[in-house]
Structures are given as structure tokens and as C-alpha cells.
Short mmCIF file of C-alpha atoms in Angstrom, two decimals:
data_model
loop_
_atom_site.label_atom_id
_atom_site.label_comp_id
_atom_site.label_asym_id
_atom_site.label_seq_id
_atom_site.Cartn_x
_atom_site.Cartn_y
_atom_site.Cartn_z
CA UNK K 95 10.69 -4.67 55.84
CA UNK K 96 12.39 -6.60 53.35
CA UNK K 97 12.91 -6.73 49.50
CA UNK K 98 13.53 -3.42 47.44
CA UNK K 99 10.69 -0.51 47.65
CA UNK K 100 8.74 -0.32 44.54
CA UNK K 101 9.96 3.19 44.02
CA UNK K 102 13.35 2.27 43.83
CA UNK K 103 12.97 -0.09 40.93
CA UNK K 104 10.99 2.69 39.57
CA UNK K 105 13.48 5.10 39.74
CA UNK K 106 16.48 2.33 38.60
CA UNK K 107 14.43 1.14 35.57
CA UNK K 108 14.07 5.03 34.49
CA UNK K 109 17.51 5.69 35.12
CA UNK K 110 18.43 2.67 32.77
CA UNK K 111 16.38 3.83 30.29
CA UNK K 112 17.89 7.07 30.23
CA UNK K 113 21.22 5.39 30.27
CA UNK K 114 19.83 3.69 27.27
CA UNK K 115 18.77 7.22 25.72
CA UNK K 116 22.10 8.78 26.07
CA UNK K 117 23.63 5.66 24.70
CA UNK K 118 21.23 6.32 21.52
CA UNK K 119 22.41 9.89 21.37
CA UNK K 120 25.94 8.63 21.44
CA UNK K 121 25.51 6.26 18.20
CA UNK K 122 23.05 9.38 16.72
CA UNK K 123 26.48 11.48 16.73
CA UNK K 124 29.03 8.57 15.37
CA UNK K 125 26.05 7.70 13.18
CA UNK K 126 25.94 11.40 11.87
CA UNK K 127 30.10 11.32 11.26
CA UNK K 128 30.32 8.18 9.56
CA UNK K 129 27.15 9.29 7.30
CA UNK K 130 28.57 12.01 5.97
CA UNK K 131 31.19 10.02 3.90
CA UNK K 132 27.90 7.82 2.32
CA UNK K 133 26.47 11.48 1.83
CA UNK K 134 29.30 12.69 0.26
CA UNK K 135 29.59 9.70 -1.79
CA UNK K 136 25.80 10.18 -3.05
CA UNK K 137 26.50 13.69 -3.76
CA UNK K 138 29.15 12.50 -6.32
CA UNK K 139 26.69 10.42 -7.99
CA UNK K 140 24.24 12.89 -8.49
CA UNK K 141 26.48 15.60 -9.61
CA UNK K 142 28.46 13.17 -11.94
CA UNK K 143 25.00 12.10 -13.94
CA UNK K 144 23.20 15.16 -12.67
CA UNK K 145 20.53 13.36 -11.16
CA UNK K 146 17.30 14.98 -10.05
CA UNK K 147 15.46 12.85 -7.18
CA UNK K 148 16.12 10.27 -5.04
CA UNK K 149 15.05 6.61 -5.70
CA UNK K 150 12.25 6.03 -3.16
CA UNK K 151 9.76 4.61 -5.30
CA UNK K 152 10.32 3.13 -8.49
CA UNK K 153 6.81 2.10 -9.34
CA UNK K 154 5.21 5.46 -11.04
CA UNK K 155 7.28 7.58 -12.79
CA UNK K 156 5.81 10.62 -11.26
CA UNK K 157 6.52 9.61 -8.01
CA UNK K 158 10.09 8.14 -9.72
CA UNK K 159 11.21 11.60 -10.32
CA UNK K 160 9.14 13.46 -7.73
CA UNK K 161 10.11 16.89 -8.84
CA UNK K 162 9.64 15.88 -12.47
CA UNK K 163 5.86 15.44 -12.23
CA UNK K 164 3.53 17.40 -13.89
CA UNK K 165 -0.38 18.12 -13.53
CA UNK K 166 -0.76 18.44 -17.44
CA UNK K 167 -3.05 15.33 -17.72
CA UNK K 168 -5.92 14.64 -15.77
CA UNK K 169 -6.38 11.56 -13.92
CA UNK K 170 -2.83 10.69 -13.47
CA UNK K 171 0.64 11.81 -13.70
CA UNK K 172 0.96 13.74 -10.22
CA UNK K 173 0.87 12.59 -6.88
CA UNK K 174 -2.35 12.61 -5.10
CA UNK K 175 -4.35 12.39 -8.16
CA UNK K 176 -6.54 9.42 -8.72
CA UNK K 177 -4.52 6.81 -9.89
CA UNK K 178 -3.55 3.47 -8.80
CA UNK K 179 0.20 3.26 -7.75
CA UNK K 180 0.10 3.21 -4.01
CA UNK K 181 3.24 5.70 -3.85
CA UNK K 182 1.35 8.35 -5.45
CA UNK K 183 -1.30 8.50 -2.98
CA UNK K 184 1.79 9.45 -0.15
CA UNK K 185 2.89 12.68 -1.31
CA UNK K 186 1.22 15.93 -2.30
CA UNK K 187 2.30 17.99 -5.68
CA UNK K 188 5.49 19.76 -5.62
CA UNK K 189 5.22 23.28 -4.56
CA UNK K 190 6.24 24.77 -7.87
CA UNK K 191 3.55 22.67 -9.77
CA UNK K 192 1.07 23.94 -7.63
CA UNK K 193 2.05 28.02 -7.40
CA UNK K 194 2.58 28.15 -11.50
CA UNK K 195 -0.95 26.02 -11.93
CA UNK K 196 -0.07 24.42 -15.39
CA UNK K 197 3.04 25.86 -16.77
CA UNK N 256 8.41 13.08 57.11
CA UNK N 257 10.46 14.39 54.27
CA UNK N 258 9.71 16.04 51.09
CA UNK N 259 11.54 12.60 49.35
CA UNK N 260 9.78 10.26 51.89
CA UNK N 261 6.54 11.49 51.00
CA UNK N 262 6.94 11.15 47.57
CA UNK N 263 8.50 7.90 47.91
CA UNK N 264 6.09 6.34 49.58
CA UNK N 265 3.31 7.86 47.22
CA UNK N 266 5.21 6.18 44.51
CA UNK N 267 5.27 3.36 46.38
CA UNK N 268 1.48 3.17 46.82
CA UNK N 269 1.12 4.22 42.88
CA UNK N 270 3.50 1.24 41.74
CA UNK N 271 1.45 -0.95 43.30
CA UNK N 272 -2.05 0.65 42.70
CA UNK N 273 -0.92 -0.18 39.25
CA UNK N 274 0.49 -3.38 39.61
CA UNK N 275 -3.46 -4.43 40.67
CA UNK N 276 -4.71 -3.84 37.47
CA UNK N 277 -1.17 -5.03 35.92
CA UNK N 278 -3.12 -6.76 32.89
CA UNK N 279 -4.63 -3.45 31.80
CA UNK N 280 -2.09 -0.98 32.32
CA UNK N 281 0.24 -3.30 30.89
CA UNK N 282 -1.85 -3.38 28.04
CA UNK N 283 -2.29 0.86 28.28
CA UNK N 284 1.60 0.70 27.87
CA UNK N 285 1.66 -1.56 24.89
CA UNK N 286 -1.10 0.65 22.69
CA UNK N 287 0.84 3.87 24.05
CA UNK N 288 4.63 2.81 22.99
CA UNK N 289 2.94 1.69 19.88
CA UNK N 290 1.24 5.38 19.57
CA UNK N 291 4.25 7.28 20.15
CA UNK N 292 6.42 4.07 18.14
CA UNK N 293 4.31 5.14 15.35
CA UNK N 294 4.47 8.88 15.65
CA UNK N 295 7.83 9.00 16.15
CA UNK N 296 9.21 6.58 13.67
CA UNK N 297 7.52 8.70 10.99
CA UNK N 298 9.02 11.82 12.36
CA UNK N 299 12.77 10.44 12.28
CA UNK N 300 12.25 9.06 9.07
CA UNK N 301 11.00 12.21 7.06
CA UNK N 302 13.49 14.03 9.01
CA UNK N 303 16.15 12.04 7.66
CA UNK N 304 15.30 11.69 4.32
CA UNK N 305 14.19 15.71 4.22
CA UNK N 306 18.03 16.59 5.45
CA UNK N 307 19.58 14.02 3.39
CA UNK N 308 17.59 15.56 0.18
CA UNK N 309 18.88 18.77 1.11
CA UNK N 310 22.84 17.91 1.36
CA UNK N 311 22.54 15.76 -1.74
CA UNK N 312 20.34 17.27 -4.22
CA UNK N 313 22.20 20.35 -3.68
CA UNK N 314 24.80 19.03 -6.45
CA UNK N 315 21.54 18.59 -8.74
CA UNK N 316 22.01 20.66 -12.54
CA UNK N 317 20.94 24.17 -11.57
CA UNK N 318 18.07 24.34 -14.10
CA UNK N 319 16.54 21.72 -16.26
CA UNK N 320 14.79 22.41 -19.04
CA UNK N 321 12.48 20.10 -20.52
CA UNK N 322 9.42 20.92 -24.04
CA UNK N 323 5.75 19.91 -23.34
CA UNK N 324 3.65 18.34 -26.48
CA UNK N 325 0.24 18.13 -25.69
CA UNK N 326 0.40 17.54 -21.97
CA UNK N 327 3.19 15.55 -22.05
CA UNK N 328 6.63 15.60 -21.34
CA UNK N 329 8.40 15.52 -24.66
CA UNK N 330 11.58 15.18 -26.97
CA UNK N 331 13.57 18.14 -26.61
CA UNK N 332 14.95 19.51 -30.35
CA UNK N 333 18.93 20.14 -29.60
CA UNK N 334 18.65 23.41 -31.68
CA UNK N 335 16.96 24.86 -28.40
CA UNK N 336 19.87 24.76 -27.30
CA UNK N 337 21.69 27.24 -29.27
CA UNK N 338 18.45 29.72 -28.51
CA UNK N 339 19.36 28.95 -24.80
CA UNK N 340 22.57 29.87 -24.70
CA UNK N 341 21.84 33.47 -26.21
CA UNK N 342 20.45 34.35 -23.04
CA UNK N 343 22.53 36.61 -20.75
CA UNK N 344 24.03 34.75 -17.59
CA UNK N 345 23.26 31.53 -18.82
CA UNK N 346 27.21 29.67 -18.83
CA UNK N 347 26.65 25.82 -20.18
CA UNK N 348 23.78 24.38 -21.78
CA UNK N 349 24.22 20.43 -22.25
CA UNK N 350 21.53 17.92 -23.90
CA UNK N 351 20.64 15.05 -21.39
CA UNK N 352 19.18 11.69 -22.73
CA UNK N 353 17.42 9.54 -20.27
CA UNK N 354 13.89 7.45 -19.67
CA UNK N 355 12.57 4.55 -18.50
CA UNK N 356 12.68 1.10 -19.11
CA UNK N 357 10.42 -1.87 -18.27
CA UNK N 358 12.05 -5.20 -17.53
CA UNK N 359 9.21 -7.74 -18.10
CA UNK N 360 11.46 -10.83 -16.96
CA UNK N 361 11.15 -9.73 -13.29
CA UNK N 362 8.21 -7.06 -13.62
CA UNK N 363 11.38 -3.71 -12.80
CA UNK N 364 11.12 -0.10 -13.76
CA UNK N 365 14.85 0.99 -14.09
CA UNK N 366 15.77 4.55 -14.72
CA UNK N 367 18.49 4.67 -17.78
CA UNK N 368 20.66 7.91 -18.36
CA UNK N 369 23.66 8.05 -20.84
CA UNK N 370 26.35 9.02 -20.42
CA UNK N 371 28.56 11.37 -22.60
CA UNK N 372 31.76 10.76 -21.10
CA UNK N 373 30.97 7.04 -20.26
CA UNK N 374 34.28 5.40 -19.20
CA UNK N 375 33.20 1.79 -20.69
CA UNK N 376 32.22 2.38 -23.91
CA UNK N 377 29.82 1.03 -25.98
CA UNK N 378 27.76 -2.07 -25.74
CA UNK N 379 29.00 -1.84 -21.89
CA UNK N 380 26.58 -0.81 -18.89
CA UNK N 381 27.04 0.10 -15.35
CA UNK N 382 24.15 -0.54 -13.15
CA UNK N 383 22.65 0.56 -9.66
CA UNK N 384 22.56 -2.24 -6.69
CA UNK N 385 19.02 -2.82 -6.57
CA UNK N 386 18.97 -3.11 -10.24
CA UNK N 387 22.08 -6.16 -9.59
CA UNK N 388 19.82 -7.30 -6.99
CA UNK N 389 17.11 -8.15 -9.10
CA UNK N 390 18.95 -10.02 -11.63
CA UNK N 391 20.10 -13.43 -11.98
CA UNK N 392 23.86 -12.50 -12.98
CA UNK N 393 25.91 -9.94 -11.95
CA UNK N 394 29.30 -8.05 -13.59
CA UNK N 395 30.83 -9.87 -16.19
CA UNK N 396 27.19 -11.13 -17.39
CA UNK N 397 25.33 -9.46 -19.69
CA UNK N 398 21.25 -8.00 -20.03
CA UNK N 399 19.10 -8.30 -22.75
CA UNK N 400 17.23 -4.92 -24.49
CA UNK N 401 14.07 -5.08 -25.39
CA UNK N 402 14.72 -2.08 -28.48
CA UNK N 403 12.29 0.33 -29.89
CA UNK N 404 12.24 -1.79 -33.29
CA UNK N 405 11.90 -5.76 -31.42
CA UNK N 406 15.25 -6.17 -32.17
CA UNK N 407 17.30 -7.35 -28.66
CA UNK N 408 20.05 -5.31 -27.55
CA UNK N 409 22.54 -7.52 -24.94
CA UNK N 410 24.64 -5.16 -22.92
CA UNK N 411 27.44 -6.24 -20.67
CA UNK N 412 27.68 -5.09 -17.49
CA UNK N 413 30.84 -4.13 -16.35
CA UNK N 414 30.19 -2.13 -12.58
CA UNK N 415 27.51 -1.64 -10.02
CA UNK N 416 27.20 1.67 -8.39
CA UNK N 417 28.45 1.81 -4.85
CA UNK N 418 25.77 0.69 -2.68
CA UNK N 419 26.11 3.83 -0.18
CA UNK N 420 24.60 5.85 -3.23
CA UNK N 421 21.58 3.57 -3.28
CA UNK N 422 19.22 6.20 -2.08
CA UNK N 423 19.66 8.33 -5.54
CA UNK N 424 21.40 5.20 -7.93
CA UNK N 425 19.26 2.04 -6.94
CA UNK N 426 17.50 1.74 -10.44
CA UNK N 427 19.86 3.36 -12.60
CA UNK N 428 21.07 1.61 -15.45
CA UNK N 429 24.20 4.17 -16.90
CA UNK N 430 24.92 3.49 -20.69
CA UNK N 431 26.95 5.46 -23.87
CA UNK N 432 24.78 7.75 -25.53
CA UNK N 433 24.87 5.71 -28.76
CA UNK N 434 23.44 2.93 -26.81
CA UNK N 435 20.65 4.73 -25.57
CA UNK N 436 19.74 6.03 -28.90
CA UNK N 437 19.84 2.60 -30.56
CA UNK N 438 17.78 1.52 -28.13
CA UNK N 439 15.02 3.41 -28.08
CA UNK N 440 15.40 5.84 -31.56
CA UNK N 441 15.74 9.05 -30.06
CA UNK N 442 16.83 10.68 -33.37
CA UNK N 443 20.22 11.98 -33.13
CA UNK N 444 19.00 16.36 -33.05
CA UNK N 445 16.80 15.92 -29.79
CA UNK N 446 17.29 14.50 -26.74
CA UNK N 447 14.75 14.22 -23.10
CA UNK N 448 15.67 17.30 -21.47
CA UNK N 449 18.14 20.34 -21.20
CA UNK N 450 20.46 21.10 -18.21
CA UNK N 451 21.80 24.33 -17.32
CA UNK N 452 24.63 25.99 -15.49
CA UNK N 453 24.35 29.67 -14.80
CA UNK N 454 26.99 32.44 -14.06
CA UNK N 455 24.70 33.96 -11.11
CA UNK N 456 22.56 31.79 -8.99
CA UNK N 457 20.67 34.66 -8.32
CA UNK N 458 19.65 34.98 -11.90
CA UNK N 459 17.90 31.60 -12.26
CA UNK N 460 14.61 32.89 -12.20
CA UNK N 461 14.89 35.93 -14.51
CA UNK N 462 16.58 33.44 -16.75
CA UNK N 463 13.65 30.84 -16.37
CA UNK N 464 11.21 33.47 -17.57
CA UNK N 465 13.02 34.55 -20.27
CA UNK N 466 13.33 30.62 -21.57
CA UNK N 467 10.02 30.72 -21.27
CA UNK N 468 9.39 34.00 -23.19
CA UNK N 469 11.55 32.44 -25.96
CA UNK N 470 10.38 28.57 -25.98
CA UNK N 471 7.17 28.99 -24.64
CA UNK N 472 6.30 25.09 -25.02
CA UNK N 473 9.22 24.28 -22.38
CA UNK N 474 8.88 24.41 -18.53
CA UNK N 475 12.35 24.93 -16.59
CA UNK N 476 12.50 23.78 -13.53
CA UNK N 477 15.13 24.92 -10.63
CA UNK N 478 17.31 23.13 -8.65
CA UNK N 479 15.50 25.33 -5.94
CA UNK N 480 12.30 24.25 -6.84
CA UNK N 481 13.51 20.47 -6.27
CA UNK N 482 14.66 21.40 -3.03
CA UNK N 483 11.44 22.52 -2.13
CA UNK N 484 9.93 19.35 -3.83
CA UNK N 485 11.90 17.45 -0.76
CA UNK N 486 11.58 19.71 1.64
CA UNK N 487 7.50 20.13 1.44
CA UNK N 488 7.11 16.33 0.23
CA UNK N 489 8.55 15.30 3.76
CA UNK N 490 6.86 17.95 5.86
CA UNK N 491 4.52 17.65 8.34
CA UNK N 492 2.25 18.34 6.02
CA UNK N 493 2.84 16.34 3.14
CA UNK N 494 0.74 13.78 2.30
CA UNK N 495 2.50 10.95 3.93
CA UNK N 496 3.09 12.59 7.18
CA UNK N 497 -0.91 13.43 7.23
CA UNK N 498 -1.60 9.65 6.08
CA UNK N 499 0.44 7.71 8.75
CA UNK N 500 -0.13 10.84 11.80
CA UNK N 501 -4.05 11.22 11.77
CA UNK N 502 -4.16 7.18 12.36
CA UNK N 503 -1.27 7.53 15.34
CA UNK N 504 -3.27 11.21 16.58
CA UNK N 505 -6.84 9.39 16.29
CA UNK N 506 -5.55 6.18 18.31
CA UNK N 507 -4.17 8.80 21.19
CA UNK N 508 -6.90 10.78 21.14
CA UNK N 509 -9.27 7.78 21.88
CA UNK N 510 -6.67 6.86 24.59
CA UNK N 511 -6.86 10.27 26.08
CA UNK N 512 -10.49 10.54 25.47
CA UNK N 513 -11.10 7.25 27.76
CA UNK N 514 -9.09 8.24 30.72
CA UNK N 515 -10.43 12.19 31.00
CA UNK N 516 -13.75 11.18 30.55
CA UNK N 517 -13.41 9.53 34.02
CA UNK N 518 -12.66 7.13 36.24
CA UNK N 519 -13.29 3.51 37.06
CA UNK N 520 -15.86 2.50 39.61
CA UNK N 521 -12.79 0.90 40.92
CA UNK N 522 -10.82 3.72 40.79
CA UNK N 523 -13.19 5.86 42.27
CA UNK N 524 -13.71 3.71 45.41
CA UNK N 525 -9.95 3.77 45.74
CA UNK N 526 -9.99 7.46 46.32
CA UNK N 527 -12.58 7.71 48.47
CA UNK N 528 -10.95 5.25 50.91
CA UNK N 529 -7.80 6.95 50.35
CA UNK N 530 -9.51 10.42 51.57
CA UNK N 531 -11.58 8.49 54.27
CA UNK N 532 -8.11 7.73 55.88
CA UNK N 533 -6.91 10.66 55.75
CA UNK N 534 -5.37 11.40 52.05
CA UNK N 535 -5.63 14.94 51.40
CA UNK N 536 -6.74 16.24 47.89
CA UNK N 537 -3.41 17.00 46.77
CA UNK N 538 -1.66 13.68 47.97
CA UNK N 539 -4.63 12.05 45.80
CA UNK N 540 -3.71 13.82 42.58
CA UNK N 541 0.22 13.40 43.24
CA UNK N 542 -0.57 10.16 43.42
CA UNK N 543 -2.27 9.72 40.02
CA UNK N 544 -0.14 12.71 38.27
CA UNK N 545 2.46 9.76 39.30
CA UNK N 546 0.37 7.11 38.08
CA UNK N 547 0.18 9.18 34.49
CA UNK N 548 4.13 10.13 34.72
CA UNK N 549 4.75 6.48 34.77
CA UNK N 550 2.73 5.07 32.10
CA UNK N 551 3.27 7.78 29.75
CA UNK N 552 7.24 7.94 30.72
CA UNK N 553 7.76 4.60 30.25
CA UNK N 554 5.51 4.52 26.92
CA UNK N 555 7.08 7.11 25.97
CA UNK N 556 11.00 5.75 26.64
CA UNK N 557 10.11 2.63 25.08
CA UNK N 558 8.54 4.29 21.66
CA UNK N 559 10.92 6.24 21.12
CA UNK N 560 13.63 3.95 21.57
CA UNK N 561 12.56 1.50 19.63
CA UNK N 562 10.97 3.96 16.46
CA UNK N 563 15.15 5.25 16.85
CA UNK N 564 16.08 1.46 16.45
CA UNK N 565 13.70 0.41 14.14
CA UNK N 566 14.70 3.72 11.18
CA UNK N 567 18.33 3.76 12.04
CA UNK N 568 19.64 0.33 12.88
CA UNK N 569 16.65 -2.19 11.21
CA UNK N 570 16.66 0.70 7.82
CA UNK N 571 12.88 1.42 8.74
CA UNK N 572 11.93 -2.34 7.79
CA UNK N 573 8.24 -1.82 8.80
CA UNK N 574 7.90 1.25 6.77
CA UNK N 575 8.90 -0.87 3.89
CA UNK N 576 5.67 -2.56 2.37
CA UNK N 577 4.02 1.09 2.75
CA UNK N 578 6.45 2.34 0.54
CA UNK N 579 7.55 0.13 -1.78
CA UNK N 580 3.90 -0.02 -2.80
CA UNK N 581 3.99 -1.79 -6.20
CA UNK N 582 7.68 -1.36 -6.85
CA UNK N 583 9.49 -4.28 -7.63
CA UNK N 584 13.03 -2.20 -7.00
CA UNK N 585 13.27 -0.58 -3.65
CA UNK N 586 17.15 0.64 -2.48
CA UNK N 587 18.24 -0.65 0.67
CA UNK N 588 19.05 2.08 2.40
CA UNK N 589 20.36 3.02 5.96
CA UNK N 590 19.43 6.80 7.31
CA UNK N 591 21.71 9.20 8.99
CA UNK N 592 20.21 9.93 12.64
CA UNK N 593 19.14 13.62 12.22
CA UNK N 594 17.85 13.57 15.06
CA UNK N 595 17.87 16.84 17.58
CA UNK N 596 17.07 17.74 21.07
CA UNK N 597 13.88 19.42 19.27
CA UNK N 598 12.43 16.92 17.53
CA UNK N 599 12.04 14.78 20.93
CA UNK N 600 11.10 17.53 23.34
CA UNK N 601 7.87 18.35 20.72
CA UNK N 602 7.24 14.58 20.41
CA UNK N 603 7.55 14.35 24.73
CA UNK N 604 5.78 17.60 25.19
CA UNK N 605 2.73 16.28 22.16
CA UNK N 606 2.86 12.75 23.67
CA UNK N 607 3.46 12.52 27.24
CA UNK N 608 1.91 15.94 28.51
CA UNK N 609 -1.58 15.33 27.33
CA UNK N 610 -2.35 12.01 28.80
CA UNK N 611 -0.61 13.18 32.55
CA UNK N 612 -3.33 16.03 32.42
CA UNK N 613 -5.62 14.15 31.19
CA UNK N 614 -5.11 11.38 34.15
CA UNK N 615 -5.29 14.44 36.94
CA UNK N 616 -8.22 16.21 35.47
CA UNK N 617 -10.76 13.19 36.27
CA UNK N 618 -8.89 12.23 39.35
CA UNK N 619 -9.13 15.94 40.64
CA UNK N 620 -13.10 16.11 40.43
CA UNK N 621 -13.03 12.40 42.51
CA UNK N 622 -11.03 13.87 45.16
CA UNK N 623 -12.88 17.21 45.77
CA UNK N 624 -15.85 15.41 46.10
CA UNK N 625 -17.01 13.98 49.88
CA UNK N 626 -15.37 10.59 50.23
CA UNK N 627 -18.77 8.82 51.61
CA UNK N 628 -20.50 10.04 48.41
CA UNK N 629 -17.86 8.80 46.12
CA UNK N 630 -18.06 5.13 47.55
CA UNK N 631 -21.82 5.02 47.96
CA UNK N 632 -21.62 6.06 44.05
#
């Protein structure tokens, strides 16, 4: 018989990928190192203006300043509520709005 | 024979079983990698952002403070702040001035905060990237104010945060506190909210509820409780998670659905000729626990490699229109790969488990059954 059994490819391509996965692991740890010099850089920014969220969305203020939301007004102004700014509609309350109910 | 020449040549006869029907399995492969692409994209991307919440917002003020008027978040007076500090434990108590600001030349929401020690002065602005990004000049050029009163207000900006911070500093616009005030009138004895440093951490909460004994139109909130924004926000249960996984955990439920609910005629035939010539049961379902180890292994390999590649080396570019929604700023942003040995065994053992059983379970009832009946059927 000629040619390369199917199983062997099989077992090569598998082996490649987890060649491939190991590789990802590597670049997951030098990824991790080299972060935590951005991370440390973003911590100085937020303790030097004392900043309270982090800038995902910037088209609803409540979802601006995530933990800043409040569930004082009905029909908008927290996430999940019905309103129209697609961010809102991603993320639940904070925890603390919902355990005090309306401070 | 051997153990490893058995199995060999079972694989053998698997590979190309499935190389037969290479169009549809091909196509199984495709949707599957997609599935798991999908699952596990989402997974490394909350992760990420959770854990990078967590080390940064850390260095958030330990309390904030801020006065509710009618429902709404309101100007704080700056003689609460003298009430404040009369409370036991409580260190530092500093006014903080900052709000929003619409920028109807390119439709931007930018965050401004002044600054009480600002290094430039007035009249002078420093500004996040994706602020700089969305403007037609740059440092040295200046940016017109829309004030409270009509009147323009042209501030020059002089630096642009470093773009590493652009996951907290995209829209921020930093500025001298008499610059903020002439912009928008906040009259010189209030300001937006109240920050607080504490002698005891532990204390924060008896401290919180005494602020609120003594102001009770304020509402502190802890650097704790922002934490736990983050941390339940990005959970597997927070909205977003829910959104993007019950599409994902309907589409492999369908997929899982079609192959335990049973087998081709094709399929079926292929058995009974298998047991006809002599197959026993158990080679049968080695051969299709096989069949399922390979589609779901290689689905698997290929989802997860290329959700990894797609949040950590392309900065998540499909999740992009889903959550920029209607923003006009979004920070460009490249994730550190928190990623752990955990995280992929759950998405393996939640991914490629299921649809191996659910390939044997079908196959097992074929083979048990007499091989004449099953190719008459």
C-alpha cells in the first residue's frame, strides 16, 4: 500500500494544532508580562484624575459611567431599562443599585 | 492485531467514512468552530476586561459622594463638605468637577474632568486618543467650546493621554478648574460630586451610612461597589454574556439536537453492513465516538484558536459594531490574555463532550439492533 494512512494525517494535523495551542499559551504568558506595564500605566491615570469606569461605551451616559447609573427615573437612565442606546440593552444594573432599591 | 492497529485502522475507516460525505461534515465543522468561535470569544473577552477592571479600578477614590434633586444626579454644595469631614475615620474630602460634553461637529460625547493641579494652565487642554482621533487637528491646534451662555470657548490642546490608558482615558478631555466652570457655570460653592479617602477601609460602610444619616439627599457610592459593578457586569450572567451565549447555546443545541435524534438512512445502512461483516457493537461505536472526537476536536481547536486570535491579536474587531452601538468614540484597545487552563477545560468539557455523546447515543441503538433489519429499514 502506498501513500500515508488517513490516521496518520489525523494524528499529524492534531499534533500541529496542539503545537499551535501551546504556541498560543506561550504569547498568552509574554502577552500577560508586557500587559502589565499598559495596566500599570492605566492605573496611573485613574488614580491621578480618580476616575470611576472604564470607557467602553461612550454613547449613554449611564452606560458611560457604568457604576454611576442610577434607577431614579423611569424609562431611562440604567442599563436594561427601555431606552434606545444599544449599549444599555448589554448590561444589567449594578449590584449596589439593585440591593439598596432607590437610595 | 494490536490495541494501536485496531484503532488505527478504525480511524482509518472513520477518516474516510467522513471524507464521503466531505461536503456536509465539512460544513458540520464550519457551523461548530463558529459555535464554539462565538462562545469562546465572548468568554475571553469578559474575562479580560472583568480582570483588567479589577487591577485598575482598584486605584479608583475610595468613596464618592454625589446629592440627588428630584431623581437626578445633581450639583453638589461644597459646604457638604465641611459636614463630611466631621465624621470619624473619614481622612480627605476633595470637591470633583466633571460632566459631559456634546461635540455636534462630529456627533462625540467626551467626558471632561478638571483638574486642580492641572500642569498646563488655563485656556490649555489635554485630551484622550480617541477624542484626537476624532478631530481634524491634533496638539498645538486648538477646540472650540460650545459655553453654557453661547459664547465659544477655544482651548488649546497641548497633550494626548498615552494611548495604553485608552481603555479608562479614550474620551476624556482634562481641563483647569476655572475652565470648566466658565464653561458650563457651575457656580464657584458646588461642584458634581465628592471624593473621599478614609483612615480604615474597613470603615467605608459605617461611614456611608452615617453620610447618609447626615445628608440624606446624597448617595455614596464605594470603590467596592464599582468593583462589583465590573465584576457582575462581565459575568456570566450579565446581560451581555446572556445576550451573545443563548444565540451560540441555541445554535449547538440544534446541532446536538439533529445528530442524537438519529441517524441517516445512509448512515444506518453503513452499520448494518459493517455488523453483517463482522463489526462487533463496540468496534461500531468506537468508530463513530471517533467520528464525533474528530469533528468536535477539530471544531473545537479551530474556535478556539481563532476566538484567542481574533480578542487578543485583531483587539476583538468583530465584537466592535455590537459595542460601539451608537458611539461615535470607541478606544482602541488591545486585551491582556487572561486566559487559564480553566476557562478552556469548561469551554472543551461544555463544547466538545456533548456532541461526542450525542454522536454514540444514536449510533449505539443502530448497532444493537439485527443488521438485516437495519438495512431492510
Amino acid at each position: 500500500m502506498t501513500g500515508v494512512r488517513k490516521s496518520t494525517v489525523f494524528f499529524l494535523s492534531l499534533g500541529l494544532a496542539l503545537v499551535a495551542a501551546a504556541f498560543l499559551a506561550v504569547h498568552a504568558s509574554s502577552a500577560k508580562q508586557a500587559g502589565v506595564e499598559r495596566l500599570r500605566q492605566m492605573s496611573g491615570v485613574v488614580e491621578r484624575y480618580g476616575l470611576t469606569d472604564l470607557c467602553l461605551f461612550t454613547d449613554a451616559r449611564y452606560t458611560r459611567h457604568l457604576s454611576m447609573a442610577d434607577l431614579n427615573t423611569p424609562f431611562q437612565d440604567y442599563p436594561m431599562s427601555f431606552e434606545h442606546f444599544p449599549s444599555g440593552s448589554l448590561f444589567t444594573p449594578p449590584p449596589h443599585l439593585i440591593r439598596h432599591g432607590i437610595d | 492485531m494490536g490495541l494501536i492497529e485496531k484503532q488505527q485502522n478504525i480511524i482509518d475507516f472513520t477518516l474516510s467514512s467522513l471524507l464521503r460525505r466531505k461536503g456536509k461534515n465539512a460544513a458540520l465543522v464550519v457551523v461548530y468552530a463558529v459555535v464554539v468561535f462565538t462562545v469562546s470569544g465572548v468568554v475571553f473577552f469578559t474575562r479580560s476586561i472583568q480582570e483588567e477592571a479589577s487591577i485598575v479600578l482598584k486605584h479608583a477614590p475610595e468613596m464618592m459622594v454625589q446629592r440627588l434633586i428630584a431623581g437626578r444626579h445633581d450639583l453638589i454644595p461644597l459646604s457638604y463638605i465641611e459636614t463630611i469631614k466631621q465624621i470619624r475615620g473619614v481622612q480627605d474630602v476633595k470637591a470633583r468637577l466633571w460632566g459631559y460634553y456634546f461635540d455636534p461637529t462630529n456627533g462625540a460625547n467626551y467626558t471632561l474632568i478638571a483638574d486642580e493641579a492641572f500642569a498646563h494652565g488655563d485656556g490649555n487642554i489635554v485630551i484622550g486618543r480617541g477624542v484626537e482621533r476624532n478631530l481634524p487637528s491634533s496638539v498645538g491646534g486648538t477646540m472650540p467650546f460650545k459655553a453654557y451662555d453661547g459664547s465659544y470657548v477655544f482651548l488649546k490642546m497641548k497633550e494626548v493621554l498615552p494611548s495604553e490608558s485608552e481603555l479608562v482615558s479614550a474620551d476624556l478631555i482634562m481641563l483647569s478648574v476655572n475652565d470648566f466652570r466658565r464653561l458650563f457655570g457651575v457656580p464657584g460653592n458646588q461642584a458634581t460630586d465628592l471624593v473621599l479617602s478614609v483612615k480604615n477601609s474597613r470603615e467605608l460602610s459605617t461611614i456611608a451610612a452615617k453620610i447618609l444619616t447626615l445628608l440624606p439627599d446624597t448617595r455614596p457610592i464605594t470603590r467596592e461597589e464599582i468593583l462589583r459593578t465590573y465584576d457582575a457586569v462581565f459575568s456570566w450572567r450579565g446581560g451581555m454574556m446572556i445576550v451573545i451565549l443563548s444565540g451560540a447555546v441555541m445554535a449547538f443545541v440544534i446541532l446536538a439536537w439533529d445528530k442524537a435524534t438519529g441517524l441517516s438512512a445512509e448512515e444506518k445502512r453503513e452499520i448494518g453492513i459493517l455488523k453483517a461483516v463482522g463489526w462487533e457493537t463496540s468496534d461500531i461505536l468506537l468508530m463513530k465516538f471517533w467520528e464525533g472526537a474528530a469533528i468536535s476536536l477539530s471544531s473545537f481547536l479551530l474556535g478556539v484558536g481563532a476566538a484567542y486570535l481574533h480578542v487578543y491579536l485583531a483587539s476583538s474587531a468583530l465584537f466592535e459594531p455590537a459595542l460601539k452601538g451608537w458611539s461615535v468614540l470607541y478606544p482602541h484597545f488591545r486585551l491582556t490574555p487572561f486566559v487559564n487552563a480553566y476557562q478552556v477545560a469548561t469551554l472543551f468539557f461544555l463544547t466538545v463532550v456533548p456532541y461526542t455523546v450525542a454522536t454514540i447515543v444514536p449510533s449505539w441503538r443502530a448497532a444493537t439492533v439485527d443488521p438485516d433489519a437495519v438495512m431492510r429499514s
